[in-house]
């Protein structure tokens, strides 16, 4: 459940006085997501999302993230546009948290996407990379190699049993990988968390791409590798070759990979597998039972390494 900071109707009404979005009619928590607190708001002018940014979302990153979604939306991309307050700002304060009002996007994420859905999602990721070109704000990847090292060191201080075994495998993977970003690849703003639960579908088409709070500057091929790792494997980490091919086919129909990107993709896939294994392992080792969020299985993501290594040598 993604409500870490409760908000009452009266508190939401007071917050909305700073916005030109109408009068609050209904406020309900949104259970999806694990990072921030989200409420669905109905006003007499429409439907909106109220987001309170929790600890993992760095407040200093919000101008980049919200600015990017605004930029993309103005380019016709289906990103939720931030709603400015009466002073023209996107970021306020509510119950001790940075908070924003965001455009509501209709649709729902697909738990069992079809091959056509995979292709559509791949095409939309390529559109994101194209539409983001020219966006001038920059942000270093908040979960890049330097953070991997810090996460691994933290896990080493608390991991035991099966988690210790996983950490040893991650350490071996990092040593084998070296610098995954050594090549000068086409780069720009990337989503960096393009998982199925961040892609909304409505009537068979992608209607929204949400949760840009890990967005940063990076190689487009790395973003593709993350997305393939998210969309192209089952819950146990086994590859679905049909899904992988469909997603990449959709992407390359819009933005074909260069030969250097194609060569780098398996290595970037290894990097993606290690990155998400580490964050999931860290979340499990340091899980707070009082939080109503179940940590995701890090082992399933680590198994993706076998696939990316097999592709690299094939």
mmCIF file of C-alpha atoms in Angstrom:
data_model
loop_
_atom_site.group_PDB
_atom_site.id
_atom_site.type_symbol
_atom_site.label_atom_id
_atom_site.label_comp_id
_atom_site.label_asym_id
_atom_site.label_seq_id
_atom_site.Cartn_x
_atom_site.Cartn_y
_atom_site.Cartn_z
ATOM 1 C CA UNK A 1 0.000 0.000 0.000
ATOM 2 C CA UNK A 2 1.500 3.316 -1.084
ATOM 3 C CA UNK A 3 0.226 5.601 1.663
ATOM 4 C CA UNK A 4 3.037 6.303 4.078
ATOM 5 C CA UNK A 5 1.888 9.804 5.063
ATOM 6 C CA UNK A 6 -1.859 10.116 5.794
ATOM 7 C CA UNK A 7 -3.706 13.133 4.411
ATOM 8 C CA UNK A 8 -7.190 14.130 5.565
ATOM 9 C CA UNK A 9 -9.798 15.765 3.364
ATOM 10 C CA UNK A 10 -9.370 19.002 5.297
ATOM 11 C CA UNK A 11 -5.601 18.954 4.765
ATOM 12 C CA UNK A 12 -6.008 18.283 1.052
ATOM 13 C CA UNK A 13 -8.569 21.078 0.742
ATOM 14 C CA UNK A 14 -6.195 23.518 2.422
ATOM 15 C CA UNK A 15 -3.355 22.439 0.131
ATOM 16 C CA UNK A 16 -5.510 22.839 -2.979
ATOM 17 C CA UNK A 17 -6.292 26.439 -2.103
ATOM 18 C CA UNK A 18 -2.946 27.188 -3.699
ATOM 19 C CA UNK A 19 -4.042 25.617 -7.007
ATOM 20 C CA UNK A 20 -6.585 26.458 -9.665
ATOM 21 C CA UNK A 21 -8.027 22.954 -9.902
ATOM 22 C CA UNK A 22 -11.465 23.437 -8.382
ATOM 23 C CA UNK A 23 -13.033 22.267 -5.135
ATOM 24 C CA UNK A 24 -12.222 18.865 -3.652
ATOM 25 C CA UNK A 25 -15.084 16.381 -3.934
ATOM 26 C CA UNK A 26 -13.365 13.080 -3.055
ATOM 27 C CA UNK A 27 -9.971 11.889 -1.838
ATOM 28 C CA UNK A 28 -8.910 8.235 -1.924
ATOM 29 C CA UNK A 29 -5.549 6.476 -1.445
ATOM 30 C CA UNK A 30 -3.874 4.773 -4.402
ATOM 31 C CA UNK A 31 -2.560 1.375 -3.350
ATOM 32 C CA UNK A 32 -0.153 0.908 -6.271
ATOM 33 C CA UNK A 33 3.501 1.828 -5.892
ATOM 34 C CA UNK A 34 6.086 1.461 -3.156
ATOM 35 C CA UNK A 35 8.061 4.708 -3.124
ATOM 36 C CA UNK A 36 5.740 7.668 -2.514
ATOM 37 C CA UNK A 37 2.322 8.443 -1.049
ATOM 38 C CA UNK A 38 -0.346 8.901 -3.716
ATOM 39 C CA UNK A 39 -3.976 9.957 -3.507
ATOM 40 C CA UNK A 40 -6.587 10.160 -6.208
ATOM 41 C CA UNK A 41 -8.405 13.485 -6.021
ATOM 42 C CA UNK A 42 -11.754 14.278 -7.599
ATOM 43 C CA UNK A 43 -12.608 17.962 -7.896
ATOM 44 C CA UNK A 44 -15.423 19.743 -9.649
ATOM 45 C CA UNK A 45 -12.900 20.402 -12.433
ATOM 46 C CA UNK A 46 -11.589 16.893 -12.983
ATOM 47 C CA UNK A 47 -9.387 14.151 -11.610
ATOM 48 C CA UNK A 48 -5.824 14.565 -10.309
ATOM 49 C CA UNK A 49 -3.106 12.748 -8.368
ATOM 50 C CA UNK A 50 -1.774 14.186 -5.122
ATOM 51 C CA UNK A 51 1.765 12.896 -4.534
ATOM 52 C CA UNK A 52 3.741 13.272 -1.314
ATOM 53 C CA UNK A 53 7.390 12.450 -1.883
ATOM 54 C CA UNK A 54 8.837 10.082 0.688
ATOM 55 C CA UNK A 55 12.410 9.464 1.836
ATOM 56 C CA UNK A 56 13.850 7.679 -1.209
ATOM 57 C CA UNK A 57 12.819 10.496 -3.550
ATOM 58 C CA UNK A 58 15.382 13.279 -3.250
ATOM 59 C CA UNK A 59 13.572 16.623 -3.149
ATOM 60 C CA UNK A 60 16.459 18.197 -5.068
ATOM 61 C CA UNK A 61 15.666 15.890 -8.008
ATOM 62 C CA UNK A 62 12.050 16.993 -8.348
ATOM 63 C CA UNK A 63 12.650 19.975 -10.664
ATOM 64 C CA UNK A 64 14.385 17.601 -13.104
ATOM 65 C CA UNK A 65 11.753 14.863 -12.840
ATOM 66 C CA UNK A 66 8.674 17.087 -12.967
ATOM 67 C CA UNK A 67 10.260 19.297 -15.587
ATOM 68 C CA UNK A 68 10.884 16.245 -17.754
ATOM 69 C CA UNK A 69 7.289 15.038 -17.559
ATOM 70 C CA UNK A 70 6.114 18.560 -18.373
ATOM 71 C CA UNK A 71 8.492 18.711 -21.343
ATOM 72 C CA UNK A 72 7.376 15.307 -22.615
ATOM 73 C CA UNK A 73 3.681 16.095 -22.206
ATOM 74 C CA UNK A 74 4.099 19.315 -24.181
ATOM 75 C CA UNK A 75 5.704 17.201 -26.933
ATOM 76 C CA UNK A 76 2.583 15.021 -27.079
ATOM 77 C CA UNK A 77 4.069 12.128 -25.116
ATOM 78 C CA UNK A 78 1.668 10.415 -22.633
ATOM 79 C CA UNK A 79 3.451 11.543 -19.463
ATOM 80 C CA UNK A 80 1.401 13.026 -16.595
ATOM 81 C CA UNK A 81 1.861 16.777 -16.596
ATOM 82 C CA UNK A 82 2.546 18.470 -13.242
ATOM 83 C CA UNK A 83 -0.056 21.091 -12.347
ATOM 84 C CA UNK A 84 1.440 24.467 -11.395
ATOM 85 C CA UNK A 85 0.225 26.252 -8.296
ATOM 86 C CA UNK A 86 -1.022 29.837 -8.403
ATOM 87 C CA UNK A 87 2.590 31.051 -8.184
ATOM 88 C CA UNK A 88 3.679 28.879 -11.112
ATOM 89 C CA UNK A 89 5.578 26.313 -9.026
ATOM 90 C CA UNK A 90 5.199 22.545 -9.098
ATOM 91 C CA UNK A 91 6.378 21.654 -5.598
ATOM 92 C CA UNK A 92 4.610 22.516 -2.350
ATOM 93 C CA UNK A 93 4.714 21.169 1.190
ATOM 94 C CA UNK A 94 2.113 19.013 2.923
ATOM 95 C CA UNK A 95 2.402 17.173 6.240
ATOM 96 C CA UNK A 96 6.165 17.534 6.293
ATOM 97 C CA UNK A 97 6.643 16.226 2.758
ATOM 98 C CA UNK A 98 7.302 17.832 -0.595
ATOM 99 C CA UNK A 99 4.058 17.470 -2.526
ATOM 100 C CA UNK A 100 2.738 17.996 -6.044
ATOM 101 C CA UNK A 101 -0.525 17.859 -7.940
ATOM 102 C CA UNK A 102 -0.205 15.748 -11.080
ATOM 103 C CA UNK A 103 -2.436 15.207 -14.088
ATOM 104 C CA UNK A 104 -4.465 11.999 -13.888
ATOM 105 C CA UNK A 105 -3.863 9.516 -16.724
ATOM 106 C CA UNK A 106 -6.616 7.022 -17.494
ATOM 107 C CA UNK A 107 -5.730 3.362 -17.816
ATOM 108 C CA UNK A 108 -4.284 0.460 -15.871
ATOM 109 C CA UNK A 109 -1.071 -1.521 -15.975
ATOM 110 C CA UNK A 110 -1.180 -5.001 -17.485
ATOM 111 C CA UNK A 111 -0.238 -8.019 -15.402
ATOM 112 C CA UNK A 112 -0.188 -10.283 -18.457
ATOM 113 C CA UNK A 113 0.721 -8.132 -21.484
ATOM 114 C CA UNK A 114 0.228 -9.678 -24.904
ATOM 115 C CA UNK A 115 2.848 -9.692 -27.631
ATOM 116 C CA UNK A 116 1.128 -6.662 -29.164
ATOM 117 C CA UNK A 117 1.239 -4.887 -25.799
ATOM 118 C CA UNK A 118 4.960 -5.633 -25.526
ATOM 119 C CA UNK A 119 5.545 -4.153 -28.962
ATOM 120 C CA UNK A 120 3.502 -1.074 -28.105
ATOM 121 C CA UNK A 121 5.416 -0.548 -24.864
ATOM 122 C CA UNK A 122 8.727 -0.832 -26.690
ATOM 123 C CA UNK A 123 7.658 1.739 -29.262
ATOM 124 C CA UNK A 124 6.592 4.175 -26.544
ATOM 125 C CA UNK A 125 9.972 3.868 -24.811
ATOM 126 C CA UNK A 126 11.654 4.834 -28.083
ATOM 127 C CA UNK A 127 9.261 7.767 -28.407
ATOM 128 C CA UNK A 128 10.245 8.865 -24.899
ATOM 129 C CA UNK A 129 13.908 8.905 -25.912
ATOM 130 C CA UNK A 130 13.123 10.942 -29.002
ATOM 131 C CA UNK A 131 10.795 13.379 -27.244
ATOM 132 C CA UNK A 132 13.281 13.998 -24.435
ATOM 133 C CA UNK A 133 15.931 15.327 -26.789
ATOM 134 C CA UNK A 134 16.504 19.007 -26.135
ATOM 135 C CA UNK A 135 15.490 18.891 -22.474
ATOM 136 C CA UNK A 136 18.149 20.987 -20.768
ATOM 137 C CA UNK A 137 17.982 20.028 -17.103
ATOM 138 C CA UNK A 138 20.364 17.239 -16.152
ATOM 139 C CA UNK A 139 20.557 14.648 -13.396
ATOM 140 C CA UNK A 140 23.190 12.043 -12.700
ATOM 141 C CA UNK A 141 21.856 8.509 -12.326
ATOM 142 C CA UNK A 142 20.923 8.242 -8.607
ATOM 143 C CA UNK A 143 21.412 4.466 -8.732
ATOM 144 C CA UNK A 144 24.545 4.277 -10.849
ATOM 145 C CA UNK A 145 27.764 2.330 -10.178
ATOM 146 C CA UNK A 146 28.812 4.512 -7.228
ATOM 147 C CA UNK A 147 25.496 3.763 -5.517
ATOM 148 C CA UNK A 148 25.815 0.060 -6.336
ATOM 149 C CA UNK A 149 29.029 0.023 -4.331
ATOM 150 C CA UNK A 150 27.427 1.807 -1.386
ATOM 151 C CA UNK A 151 24.412 -0.516 -1.435
ATOM 152 C CA UNK A 152 26.642 -3.593 -1.540
ATOM 153 C CA UNK A 153 28.692 -2.321 1.389
ATOM 154 C CA UNK A 154 25.546 -1.622 3.393
ATOM 155 C CA UNK A 155 24.142 -5.066 2.612
ATOM 156 C CA UNK A 156 27.422 -6.658 3.713
ATOM 157 C CA UNK A 157 26.870 -5.197 7.167
ATOM 158 C CA UNK A 158 23.402 -6.717 7.544
ATOM 159 C CA UNK A 159 23.007 -9.695 5.202
ATOM 160 C CA UNK A 160 23.020 -13.277 6.442
ATOM 161 C CA UNK A 161 21.918 -16.686 5.216
ATOM 162 C CA UNK A 162 20.482 -16.687 1.698
ATOM 163 C CA UNK A 163 20.893 -12.927 1.441
ATOM 164 C CA UNK A 164 24.615 -13.285 2.097
ATOM 165 C CA UNK A 165 24.848 -15.866 -0.695
ATOM 166 C CA UNK A 166 23.042 -13.501 -3.066
ATOM 167 C CA UNK A 167 25.333 -10.644 -2.110
ATOM 168 C CA UNK A 168 28.410 -12.772 -2.839
ATOM 169 C CA UNK A 169 26.977 -13.523 -6.294
ATOM 170 C CA UNK A 170 26.328 -9.830 -6.892
ATOM 171 C CA UNK A 171 29.877 -8.957 -5.859
ATOM 172 C CA UNK A 172 31.214 -11.531 -8.317
ATOM 173 C CA UNK A 173 28.949 -10.107 -11.011
ATOM 174 C CA UNK A 174 30.144 -6.564 -10.399
ATOM 175 C CA UNK A 175 33.777 -7.649 -10.553
ATOM 176 C CA UNK A 176 33.157 -9.469 -13.836
ATOM 177 C CA UNK A 177 31.190 -6.592 -15.354
ATOM 178 C CA UNK A 178 33.735 -3.824 -14.910
ATOM 179 C CA UNK A 179 32.582 -0.477 -16.312
ATOM 180 C CA UNK A 180 29.303 -1.090 -18.167
ATOM 181 C CA UNK A 181 29.134 2.502 -19.401
ATOM 182 C CA UNK A 182 32.567 2.723 -21.002
ATOM 183 C CA UNK A 183 31.236 3.281 -24.528
ATOM 184 C CA UNK A 184 30.114 6.660 -25.848
ATOM 185 C CA UNK A 185 26.525 5.696 -26.641
ATOM 186 C CA UNK A 186 23.592 7.910 -27.672
ATOM 187 C CA UNK A 187 22.298 9.437 -24.456
ATOM 188 C CA UNK A 188 19.745 11.806 -23.019
ATOM 189 C CA UNK A 189 16.922 11.722 -20.478
ATOM 190 C CA UNK A 190 15.929 8.144 -19.633
ATOM 191 C CA UNK A 191 13.106 6.737 -17.510
ATOM 192 C CA UNK A 192 15.332 4.181 -15.723
ATOM 193 C CA UNK A 193 12.332 2.354 -14.181
ATOM 194 C CA UNK A 194 10.293 1.332 -17.234
ATOM 195 C CA UNK A 195 8.516 -1.600 -15.598
ATOM 196 C CA UNK A 196 5.027 -2.839 -16.548
ATOM 197 C CA UNK A 197 3.449 -1.257 -13.449
ATOM 198 C CA UNK A 198 4.611 2.161 -14.651
ATOM 199 C CA UNK A 199 2.972 1.836 -18.069
ATOM 200 C CA UNK A 200 -0.785 2.358 -18.309
ATOM 201 C CA UNK A 201 -2.919 0.910 -21.090
ATOM 202 C CA UNK A 202 -6.403 1.991 -22.104
ATOM 203 C CA UNK A 203 -8.393 0.370 -24.905
ATOM 204 C CA UNK A 204 -5.372 -1.522 -26.192
ATOM 205 C CA UNK A 205 -2.972 1.412 -26.363
ATOM 206 C CA UNK A 206 -0.426 2.961 -24.009
ATOM 207 C CA UNK A 207 -2.253 5.808 -22.270
ATOM 208 C CA UNK A 208 0.328 6.860 -19.707
ATOM 209 C CA UNK A 209 3.927 6.461 -18.597
ATOM 210 C CA UNK A 210 4.250 7.302 -14.910
ATOM 211 C CA UNK A 211 6.747 7.353 -12.018
ATOM 212 C CA UNK A 212 9.667 9.313 -13.443
ATOM 213 C CA UNK A 213 11.372 9.693 -10.062
ATOM 214 C CA UNK A 214 14.384 7.574 -11.049
ATOM 215 C CA UNK A 215 14.667 9.418 -14.372
ATOM 216 C CA UNK A 216 18.111 10.770 -15.160
ATOM 217 C CA UNK A 217 20.558 11.278 -17.986
ATOM 218 C CA UNK A 218 21.955 8.075 -19.393
ATOM 219 C CA UNK A 219 22.445 5.834 -22.393
ATOM 220 C CA UNK A 220 19.227 5.034 -24.245
ATOM 221 C CA UNK A 221 20.432 1.447 -24.664
ATOM 222 C CA UNK A 222 20.716 1.110 -20.877
ATOM 223 C CA UNK A 223 17.099 2.232 -20.533
ATOM 224 C CA UNK A 224 16.169 -0.370 -23.142
ATOM 225 C CA UNK A 225 18.144 -3.027 -21.244
ATOM 226 C CA UNK A 226 16.278 -2.165 -18.037
ATOM 227 C CA UNK A 227 12.953 -2.359 -19.860
ATOM 228 C CA UNK A 228 13.790 -5.678 -21.524
ATOM 229 C CA UNK A 229 14.808 -7.047 -18.122
ATOM 230 C CA UNK A 230 11.470 -5.878 -16.717
ATOM 231 C CA UNK A 231 9.152 -6.984 -19.539
ATOM 232 C CA UNK A 232 10.880 -10.034 -20.981
ATOM 233 C CA UNK A 233 11.115 -12.432 -18.024
ATOM 234 C CA UNK A 234 8.649 -14.353 -15.873
ATOM 235 C CA UNK A 235 8.237 -13.938 -12.117
ATOM 236 C CA UNK A 236 11.022 -16.454 -11.455
ATOM 237 C CA UNK A 237 13.493 -14.689 -13.744
ATOM 238 C CA UNK A 238 13.213 -17.034 -16.734
ATOM 239 C CA UNK A 239 13.449 -15.339 -20.157
ATOM 240 C CA UNK A 240 10.443 -15.153 -22.459
ATOM 241 C CA UNK A 241 12.066 -14.969 -25.889
ATOM 242 C CA UNK A 242 8.815 -13.978 -27.593
ATOM 243 C CA UNK A 243 8.263 -11.074 -25.214
ATOM 244 C CA UNK A 244 11.884 -9.927 -25.483
ATOM 245 C CA UNK A 245 11.720 -9.948 -29.273
ATOM 246 C CA UNK A 246 8.347 -8.174 -29.366
ATOM 247 C CA UNK A 247 9.478 -5.381 -27.062
ATOM 248 C CA UNK A 248 12.743 -4.770 -28.903
ATOM 249 C CA UNK A 249 10.972 -4.941 -32.264
ATOM 250 C CA UNK A 250 8.602 -2.197 -31.124
ATOM 251 C CA UNK A 251 11.486 -0.069 -29.890
ATOM 252 C CA UNK A 252 13.564 -0.420 -33.045
ATOM 253 C CA UNK A 253 10.591 0.283 -35.314
ATOM 254 C CA UNK A 254 10.757 3.823 -33.910
ATOM 255 C CA UNK A 255 14.441 4.177 -33.033
ATOM 256 C CA UNK A 256 16.808 1.567 -34.526
ATOM 257 C CA UNK A 257 19.871 0.748 -32.437
ATOM 258 C CA UNK A 258 23.316 1.610 -33.721
ATOM 259 C CA UNK A 259 25.825 -1.252 -34.128
ATOM 260 C CA UNK A 260 27.666 -0.064 -31.003
ATOM 261 C CA UNK A 261 24.421 0.011 -28.986
ATOM 262 C CA UNK A 262 23.540 -3.489 -30.165
ATOM 263 C CA UNK A 263 26.970 -4.744 -29.139
ATOM 264 C CA UNK A 264 26.701 -3.061 -25.720
ATOM 265 C CA UNK A 265 23.158 -4.260 -24.959
ATOM 266 C CA UNK A 266 24.069 -7.570 -23.240
ATOM 267 C CA UNK A 267 26.583 -5.825 -20.986
ATOM 268 C CA UNK A 268 23.994 -3.170 -20.142
ATOM 269 C CA UNK A 269 21.523 -5.963 -19.429
ATOM 270 C CA UNK A 270 23.976 -7.393 -16.906
ATOM 271 C CA UNK A 271 24.236 -3.941 -15.340
ATOM 272 C CA UNK A 272 20.445 -3.674 -15.120
ATOM 273 C CA UNK A 273 20.173 -7.116 -13.520
ATOM 274 C CA UNK A 274 22.783 -6.250 -10.903
ATOM 275 C CA UNK A 275 21.320 -2.806 -10.204
ATOM 276 C CA UNK A 276 17.826 -4.104 -9.440
ATOM 277 C CA UNK A 277 19.118 -7.145 -7.568
ATOM 278 C CA UNK A 278 21.063 -4.814 -5.293
ATOM 279 C CA UNK A 279 18.209 -2.429 -4.556
ATOM 280 C CA UNK A 280 15.823 -5.326 -3.903
ATOM 281 C CA UNK A 281 18.363 -7.076 -1.714
ATOM 282 C CA UNK A 282 18.955 -3.872 0.234
ATOM 283 C CA UNK A 283 15.205 -3.387 0.694
ATOM 284 C CA UNK A 284 14.838 -6.937 2.013
ATOM 285 C CA UNK A 285 17.853 -6.829 4.341
ATOM 286 C CA UNK A 286 16.703 -3.532 5.851
ATOM 287 C CA UNK A 287 12.946 -4.087 5.590
ATOM 288 C CA UNK A 288 10.858 -2.204 8.125
ATOM 289 C CA UNK A 289 7.962 -4.512 9.123
ATOM 290 C CA UNK A 290 5.864 -1.476 10.032
ATOM 291 C CA UNK A 291 5.758 -0.482 6.347
ATOM 292 C CA UNK A 292 2.883 -2.135 4.523
ATOM 293 C CA UNK A 293 5.097 -3.054 1.566
ATOM 294 C CA UNK A 294 6.399 -6.540 0.790
ATOM 295 C CA UNK A 295 10.007 -6.500 -0.477
ATOM 296 C CA UNK A 296 10.444 -7.920 -3.976
ATOM 297 C CA UNK A 297 12.515 -11.056 -4.521
ATOM 298 C CA UNK A 298 16.096 -10.100 -5.460
ATOM 299 C CA UNK A 299 16.967 -13.627 -6.611
ATOM 300 C CA UNK A 300 14.552 -13.440 -9.550
ATOM 301 C CA UNK A 301 16.405 -10.431 -10.919
ATOM 302 C CA UNK A 302 19.813 -11.977 -10.364
ATOM 303 C CA UNK A 303 18.774 -14.922 -12.583
ATOM 304 C CA UNK A 304 18.561 -12.517 -15.511
ATOM 305 C CA UNK A 305 22.353 -12.399 -15.479
ATOM 306 C CA UNK A 306 22.477 -15.878 -17.007
ATOM 307 C CA UNK A 307 20.405 -14.733 -19.979
ATOM 308 C CA UNK A 308 22.412 -11.580 -20.648
ATOM 309 C CA UNK A 309 25.688 -13.485 -20.398
ATOM 310 C CA UNK A 310 24.434 -16.139 -22.814
ATOM 311 C CA UNK A 311 23.427 -13.448 -25.309
ATOM 312 C CA UNK A 312 26.827 -11.793 -24.997
ATOM 313 C CA UNK A 313 28.674 -14.953 -26.038
ATOM 314 C CA UNK A 314 26.208 -16.179 -28.672
#
